[in-house]
JSON list of C-alpha atoms in Angstrom, two decimals:
[
{"chain": "X", "resi": 428, "resn": "MET", "atom": "CA", "xyz": [25.02, 9.41, 55.48]},
{"chain": "X", "resi": 429, "resn": "ALA", "atom": "CA", "xyz": [23.70, 10.28, 58.97]},
{"chain": "X", "resi": 430, "resn": "ALA", "atom": "CA", "xyz": [20.21, 9.12, 59.93]},
{"chain": "X", "resi": 431, "resn": "ASN", "atom": "CA", "xyz": [17.64, 11.78, 59.96]},
{"chain": "X", "resi": 432, "resn": "ASN", "atom": "CA", "xyz": [16.66, 12.36, 63.69]},
{"chain": "X", "resi": 433, "resn": "ASN", "atom": "CA", "xyz": [13.99, 15.00, 62.82]},
{"chain": "X", "resi": 434, "resn": "LYS", "atom": "CA", "xyz": [11.09, 13.50, 64.68]},
{"chain": "X", "resi": 435, "resn": "SER", "atom": "CA", "xyz": [8.78, 16.52, 63.85]},
{"chain": "X", "resi": 436, "resn": "ASN", "atom": "CA", "xyz": [8.29, 15.48, 60.26]},
{"chain": "X", "resi": 437, "resn": "ARG", "atom": "CA", "xyz": [8.79, 19.00, 59.07]},
{"chain": "X", "resi": 438, "resn": "PRO", "atom": "CA", "xyz": [8.96, 19.50, 55.34]},
{"chain": "X", "resi": 439, "resn": "SER", "atom": "CA", "xyz": [12.34, 20.56, 53.86]},
{"chain": "X", "resi": 440, "resn": "ASN", "atom": "CA", "xyz": [10.87, 23.92, 53.12]},
{"chain": "X", "resi": 441, "resn": "TYR", "atom": "CA", "xyz": [9.94, 24.71, 56.75]},
{"chain": "X", "resi": 442, "resn": "VAL", "atom": "CA", "xyz": [11.02, 28.21, 57.76]},
{"chain": "X", "resi": 443, "resn": "ILE", "atom": "CA", "xyz": [11.12, 30.36, 60.90]},
{"chain": "X", "resi": 444, "resn": "PHE", "atom": "CA", "xyz": [11.42, 34.06, 60.16]},
{"chain": "X", "resi": 445, "resn": "THR", "atom": "CA", "xyz": [11.07, 37.34, 62.05]},
{"chain": "X", "resi": 446, "resn": "LEU", "atom": "CA", "xyz": [9.54, 39.82, 59.78]},
{"chain": "X", "resi": 447, "resn": "MET", "atom": "CA", "xyz": [8.13, 43.31, 59.75]},
{"chain": "X", "resi": 448, "resn": "ALA", "atom": "CA", "xyz": [4.72, 44.05, 58.17]},
{"chain": "X", "resi": 449, "resn": "ILE", "atom": "CA", "xyz": [4.58, 46.62, 55.42]},
{"chain": "X", "resi": 450, "resn": "ALA", "atom": "CA", "xyz": [0.81, 46.78, 55.16]},
{"chain": "X", "resi": 451, "resn": "ASN", "atom": "CA", "xyz": [-2.08, 45.83, 57.43]},
{"chain": "X", "resi": 452, "resn": "GLY", "atom": "CA", "xyz": [-3.29, 42.20, 57.53]},
{"chain": "X", "resi": 453, "resn": "GLU", "atom": "CA", "xyz": [-6.41, 41.33, 55.48]},
{"chain": "X", "resi": 454, "resn": "MET", "atom": "CA", "xyz": [-9.13, 38.60, 55.70]},
{"chain": "X", "resi": 455, "resn": "LYS", "atom": "CA", "xyz": [-10.93, 37.30, 52.70]},
{"chain": "X", "resi": 456, "resn": "VAL", "atom": "CA", "xyz": [-13.14, 34.22, 51.93]},
{"chain": "X", "resi": 457, "resn": "SER", "atom": "CA", "xyz": [-12.18, 31.72, 49.27]},
{"chain": "X", "resi": 458, "resn": "ALA", "atom": "CA", "xyz": [-14.61, 30.54, 46.48]},
{"chain": "X", "resi": 459, "resn": "ALA", "atom": "CA", "xyz": [-15.08, 27.48, 48.61]},
{"chain": "X", "resi": 460, "resn": "GLY", "atom": "CA", "xyz": [-16.37, 29.70, 51.61]},
{"chain": "X", "resi": 461, "resn": "LYS", "atom": "CA", "xyz": [-13.29, 29.19, 53.71]},
{"chain": "X", "resi": 462, "resn": "PRO", "atom": "CA", "xyz": [-11.63, 32.17, 55.33]},
{"chain": "X", "resi": 463, "resn": "PHE", "atom": "CA", "xyz": [-7.98, 33.09, 54.77]},
{"chain": "X", "resi": 464, "resn": "SER", "atom": "CA", "xyz": [-5.75, 35.90, 55.68]},
{"chain": "X", "resi": 465, "resn": "PHE", "atom": "CA", "xyz": [-2.51, 37.44, 54.40]},
{"chain": "X", "resi": 466, "resn": "VAL", "atom": "CA", "xyz": [-0.10, 40.23, 55.22]},
{"chain": "X", "resi": 467, "resn": "ARG", "atom": "CA", "xyz": [2.86, 41.61, 53.14]},
{"chain": "X", "resi": 468, "resn": "ALA", "atom": "CA", "xyz": [6.11, 41.68, 55.05]},
{"chain": "X", "resi": 469, "resn": "PHE", "atom": "CA", "xyz": [9.87, 41.86, 54.62]},
{"chain": "X", "resi": 470, "resn": "LEU", "atom": "CA", "xyz": [13.08, 40.37, 56.07]},
{"chain": "X", "resi": 471, "resn": "SER", "atom": "CA", "xyz": [15.90, 42.79, 56.51]},
{"chain": "X", "resi": 472, "resn": "GLN", "atom": "CA", "xyz": [19.31, 41.23, 55.67]},
{"chain": "X", "resi": 473, "resn": "GLY", "atom": "CA", "xyz": [21.10, 44.03, 57.59]},
{"chain": "X", "resi": 474, "resn": "LYS", "atom": "CA", "xyz": [24.26, 45.89, 56.49]},
{"chain": "X", "resi": 475, "resn": "ASP", "atom": "CA", "xyz": [27.26, 44.65, 54.54]},
{"chain": "X", "resi": 476, "resn": "LYS", "atom": "CA", "xyz": [30.15, 44.62, 56.98]},
{"chain": "X", "resi": 477, "resn": "GLN", "atom": "CA", "xyz": [32.68, 45.91, 54.33]},
{"chain": "X", "resi": 478, "resn": "THR", "atom": "CA", "xyz": [30.62, 48.59, 52.61]},
{"chain": "X", "resi": 479, "resn": "GLU", "atom": "CA", "xyz": [28.25, 49.52, 55.54]},
{"chain": "X", "resi": 480, "resn": "GLU", "atom": "CA", "xyz": [25.46, 49.55, 52.93]},
{"chain": "X", "resi": 481, "resn": "TYR", "atom": "CA", "xyz": [22.12, 47.84, 53.52]},
{"chain": "X", "resi": 482, "resn": "LYS", "atom": "CA", "xyz": [21.60, 44.56, 51.64]},
{"chain": "X", "resi": 483, "resn": "PRO", "atom": "CA", "xyz": [18.35, 44.27, 49.71]},
{"chain": "X", "resi": 484, "resn": "SER", "atom": "CA", "xyz": [15.41, 43.14, 51.82]},
{"chain": "X", "resi": 485, "resn": "ILE", "atom": "CA", "xyz": [13.47, 40.01, 50.95]},
{"chain": "X", "resi": 486, "resn": "PHE", "atom": "CA", "xyz": [9.65, 40.40, 50.69]},
{"chain": "X", "resi": 487, "resn": "PHE", "atom": "CA", "xyz": [7.10, 37.74, 51.37]},
{"chain": "X", "resi": 488, "resn": "ASP", "atom": "CA", "xyz": [3.35, 37.36, 51.53]},
{"chain": "X", "resi": 489, "resn": "VAL", "atom": "CA", "xyz": [2.36, 35.61, 54.81]},
{"chain": "X", "resi": 490, "resn": "LYS", "atom": "CA", "xyz": [-0.85, 33.56, 54.27]},
{"chain": "X", "resi": 491, "resn": "ALA", "atom": "CA", "xyz": [-3.02, 31.44, 56.70]},
{"chain": "X", "resi": 492, "resn": "PHE", "atom": "CA", "xyz": [-5.98, 29.29, 55.89]},
{"chain": "X", "resi": 493, "resn": "SER", "atom": "CA", "xyz": [-8.91, 27.90, 57.85]},
{"chain": "X", "resi": 494, "resn": "LYS", "atom": "CA", "xyz": [-9.88, 24.32, 57.16]},
{"chain": "X", "resi": 495, "resn": "ASP", "atom": "CA", "xyz": [-13.57, 24.96, 57.34]},
{"chain": "X", "resi": 496, "resn": "GLU", "atom": "CA", "xyz": [-15.91, 27.88, 57.30]},
{"chain": "X", "resi": 497, "resn": "GLU", "atom": "CA", "xyz": [-14.99, 29.06, 60.80]},
{"chain": "X", "resi": 498, "resn": "VAL", "atom": "CA", "xyz": [-12.23, 31.65, 61.23]},
{"chain": "X", "resi": 499, "resn": "SER", "atom": "CA", "xyz": [-9.28, 29.85, 62.87]},
{"chain": "X", "resi": 500, "resn": "ALA", "atom": "CA", "xyz": [-7.17, 31.74, 65.50]},
{"chain": "X", "resi": 501, "resn": "LEU", "atom": "CA", "xyz": [-4.24, 31.65, 63.07]},
{"chain": "X", "resi": 502, "resn": "VAL", "atom": "CA", "xyz": [-6.24, 33.29, 60.40]},
{"chain": "X", "resi": 503, "resn": "GLN", "atom": "CA", "xyz": [-7.45, 35.94, 62.76]},
{"chain": "X", "resi": 504, "resn": "ASN", "atom": "CA", "xyz": [-3.94, 36.56, 64.12]},
{"chain": "X", "resi": 505, "resn": "VAL", "atom": "CA", "xyz": [-2.53, 37.16, 60.57]},
{"chain": "X", "resi": 506, "resn": "ALA", "atom": "CA", "xyz": [-5.50, 39.57, 59.69]},
{"chain": "X", "resi": 507, "resn": "ASP", "atom": "CA", "xyz": [-4.85, 41.48, 62.92]},
{"chain": "X", "resi": 508, "resn": "ILE", "atom": "CA", "xyz": [-1.19, 42.36, 62.02]},
{"chain": "X", "resi": 509, "resn": "GLN", "atom": "CA", "xyz": [-0.67, 46.13, 61.47]},
{"chain": "X", "resi": 510, "resn": "ASN", "atom": "CA", "xyz": [1.83, 47.94, 59.35]},
{"chain": "X", "resi": 511, "resn": "LYS", "atom": "CA", "xyz": [5.33, 47.99, 60.89]},
{"chain": "X", "resi": 512, "resn": "ASP", "atom": "CA", "xyz": [4.38, 45.26, 63.46]},
{"chain": "X", "resi": 513, "resn": "ARG", "atom": "CA", "xyz": [7.18, 42.75, 63.92]},
{"chain": "X", "resi": 514, "resn": "PHE", "atom": "CA", "xyz": [6.24, 39.10, 64.17]},
{"chain": "X", "resi": 515, "resn": "THR", "atom": "CA", "xyz": [7.86, 35.64, 64.08]},
{"chain": "X", "resi": 516, "resn": "VAL", "atom": "CA", "xyz": [6.25, 33.19, 61.63]},
{"chain": "X", "resi": 517, "resn": "LYS", "atom": "CA", "xyz": [6.72, 29.43, 61.35]},
{"chain": "X", "resi": 518, "resn": "GLY", "atom": "CA", "xyz": [5.63, 27.73, 58.24]},
{"chain": "X", "resi": 519, "resn": "ARG", "atom": "CA", "xyz": [6.25, 26.37, 54.84]},
{"chain": "X", "resi": 520, "resn": "LEU", "atom": "CA", "xyz": [8.07, 28.43, 52.19]},
{"chain": "X", "resi": 521, "resn": "GLY", "atom": "CA", "xyz": [6.39, 28.42, 48.72]},
{"chain": "X", "resi": 522, "resn": "MET", "atom": "CA", "xyz": [5.97, 30.45, 45.56]},
{"chain": "X", "resi": 523, "resn": "ASP", "atom": "CA", "xyz": [2.87, 31.99, 44.08]},
{"chain": "X", "resi": 524, "resn": "GLU", "atom": "CA", "xyz": [2.92, 32.24, 40.34]},
{"chain": "X", "resi": 525, "resn": "TRP", "atom": "CA", "xyz": [0.56, 33.95, 38.05]},
{"chain": "X", "resi": 526, "resn": "THR", "atom": "CA", "xyz": [0.29, 35.65, 34.56]},
{"chain": "X", "resi": 527, "resn": "GLY", "atom": "CA", "xyz": [-0.28, 39.36, 34.67]},
{"chain": "X", "resi": 528, "resn": "GLU", "atom": "CA", "xyz": [-2.71, 41.24, 32.52]},
{"chain": "X", "resi": 529, "resn": "ASP", "atom": "CA", "xyz": [0.26, 42.13, 30.31]},
{"chain": "X", "resi": 530, "resn": "GLY", "atom": "CA", "xyz": [0.94, 38.37, 29.72]},
{"chain": "X", "resi": 531, "resn": "VAL", "atom": "CA", "xyz": [4.19, 38.30, 31.74]},
{"chain": "X", "resi": 532, "resn": "LYS", "atom": "CA", "xyz": [4.59, 35.46, 34.20]},
{"chain": "X", "resi": 533, "resn": "ARG", "atom": "CA", "xyz": [5.25, 36.63, 37.77]},
{"chain": "X", "resi": 534, "resn": "GLN", "atom": "CA", "xyz": [6.29, 35.11, 41.03]},
{"chain": "X", "resi": 535, "resn": "LYS", "atom": "CA", "xyz": [6.51, 36.05, 44.74]},
{"chain": "X", "resi": 536, "resn": "LEU", "atom": "CA", "xyz": [7.68, 34.23, 47.82]},
{"chain": "X", "resi": 537, "resn": "VAL", "atom": "CA", "xyz": [4.92, 33.05, 50.30]},
{"chain": "X", "resi": 538, "resn": "ILE", "atom": "CA", "xyz": [5.14, 31.69, 53.72]},
{"chain": "X", "resi": 539, "resn": "PHE", "atom": "CA", "xyz": [2.19, 29.46, 54.52]},
{"chain": "X", "resi": 540, "resn": "ALA", "atom": "CA", "xyz": [1.97, 30.08, 58.25]},
{"chain": "X", "resi": 541, "resn": "LYS", "atom": "CA", "xyz": [1.57, 27.37, 60.74]},
{"chain": "X", "resi": 542, "resn": "SER", "atom": "CA", "xyz": [2.01, 29.70, 63.72]},
{"chain": "X", "resi": 543, "resn": "ILE", "atom": "CA", "xyz": [2.62, 33.30, 64.35]},
{"chain": "X", "resi": 544, "resn": "GLU", "atom": "CA", "xyz": [3.52, 35.42, 67.36]},
{"chain": "X", "resi": 545, "resn": "PRO", "atom": "CA", "xyz": [4.40, 39.03, 68.11]},
{"chain": "X", "resi": 546, "resn": "PHE", "atom": "CA", "xyz": [8.14, 39.73, 68.25]},
{"chain": "X", "resi": 547, "resn": "VAL", "atom": "CA", "xyz": [9.68, 42.06, 70.85]},
{"chain": "X", "resi": 548, "resn": "PHE", "atom": "CA", "xyz": [13.38, 42.87, 71.07]},
{"chain": "X", "resi": 549, "resn": "GLU", "atom": "CA", "xyz": [14.94, 41.55, 74.28]},
{"chain": "X", "resi": 550, "resn": "ARG", "atom": "CA", "xyz": [16.38, 44.93, 75.25]},
{"chain": "X", "resi": 551, "resn": "GLU", "atom": "CA", "xyz": [12.71, 46.30, 75.24]},
{"chain": "X", "resi": 552, "resn": "ASP", "atom": "CA", "xyz": [11.74, 43.36, 77.54]},
{"chain": "X", "resi": 553, "resn": "GLU", "atom": "CA", "xyz": [14.48, 44.13, 79.91]},
{"chain": "X", "resi": 554, "resn": "ALA", "atom": "CA", "xyz": [13.67, 47.87, 80.03]},
{"chain": "X", "resi": 555, "resn": "GLU", "atom": "CA", "xyz": [9.94, 47.15, 80.65]},
{"chain": "X", "resi": 556, "resn": "SER", "atom": "CA", "xyz": [10.71, 44.82, 83.46]},
{"chain": "X", "resi": 557, "resn": "GLU", "atom": "CA", "xyz": [12.87, 47.44, 85.19]},
{"chain": "X", "resi": 558, "resn": "GLY", "atom": "CA", "xyz": [10.42, 50.26, 84.50]},
{"chain": "X", "resi": 559, "resn": "GLU", "atom": "CA", "xyz": [13.08, 52.22, 82.40]},
{"chain": "X", "resi": 560, "resn": "LEU", "atom": "CA", "xyz": [11.52, 52.66, 79.06]},
{"chain": "X", "resi": 561, "resn": "GLU", "atom": "CA", "xyz": [13.26, 55.20, 76.86]},
{"chain": "X", "resi": 562, "resn": "GLY", "atom": "CA", "xyz": [11.97, 58.71, 77.71]},
{"chain": "X", "resi": 563, "resn": "GLU", "atom": "CA", "xyz": [10.69, 57.79, 81.19]},
{"chain": "X", "resi": 564, "resn": "PRO", "atom": "CA", "xyz": [12.49, 58.83, 84.34]},
{"chain": "X", "resi": 565, "resn": "ALA", "atom": "CA", "xyz": [14.34, 55.93, 86.21]}
]
């Protein structure tokens, strides 16, 4: 077996995804008085090459926590995400589990964010640098 050369000590559930928000980010304060934020988002799997039908999307909650009572930049950045914003998140994949009021156990995927940044398609970057945004004269 090959030696593990991963010097960053990332856990095996470390992920990097580019997602689209389906709601505005929110900030709350835990019972311990520490701020946290979250946003609901999805990952598109694109189209099936044979059927041309879209594959099911995968939905996540993206959460960020402050270590003390001060709002960290990461927590603020997650709270500032708006519906339909695209962003890249790096973090740890997990699962929230709870029992609903109807007694049924439920689960949802969560990404515990370590970093987050806006995502811009390269083709938009190239058009902006040339001053040729769609709908604008060249």
